[in-house]
Amino acid sequence: MLRGLDAAGDEADPVVVKVADRRTFEGTVSVYLRAGVTAVVADRQARVRDTAEQVAAAGVVDAVEVVEWPERLRDPPESAVAADALGLYDEFIDAVEAEPLVPFFETRSGTGTADRVVDPPAVCVAYRVDGELAGLYPRWRDGHHDSIEDCLRALCTGERLRNLP
């Protein structure tokens, strides 16, 4: 059985969440949205946020959290929010190394008081099971791009969401 859930966006492309005969996801889906984006990107962010929240409402994932990231992260961080975001970026590097995160996260040497500067992607999704990172979108893996769309499709259909060992 499929159950359609309304989402903001194109009426020709409704969000449909399969709720019967599917895998449910134990864990937390964290949606990270970058501040300071264009209206077009903000619409895409809203679509991702709405889809994640609808999946949670359908009961096919334990929890969803939505976090806004600063437009640019400087190290040392300028706020607690930036410190948390840099900590997450470092966690992602520990999990997959830096190469699979390029070009989604742009990192460069800082100037002045900043040792490094990181520009996060407009949308990033992390999936955690028992607090451990189990899925990360977007990223490159074995020559394949694990996109935000791949993540949303997995959430809606019950396909494999875990893309980390």
Tab-separated table of C-alpha atoms in Angstrom, residues 9 14 82 90 144 163 165:
chain	number	residue	atom	x	y	z
A	9	GLY	CA	6.579	21.885	-4.659
A	14	PRO	CA	3.993	14.707	-5.172
A	82	ALA	CA	29.495	27.249	13.815
A	90	ASP	CA	35.223	16.858	10.993
A	144	HIS	CA	28.974	6.927	-7.626
A	163	ASN	CA	25.910	4.090	2.761
A	165	PRO	CA	30.426	0.675	6.480
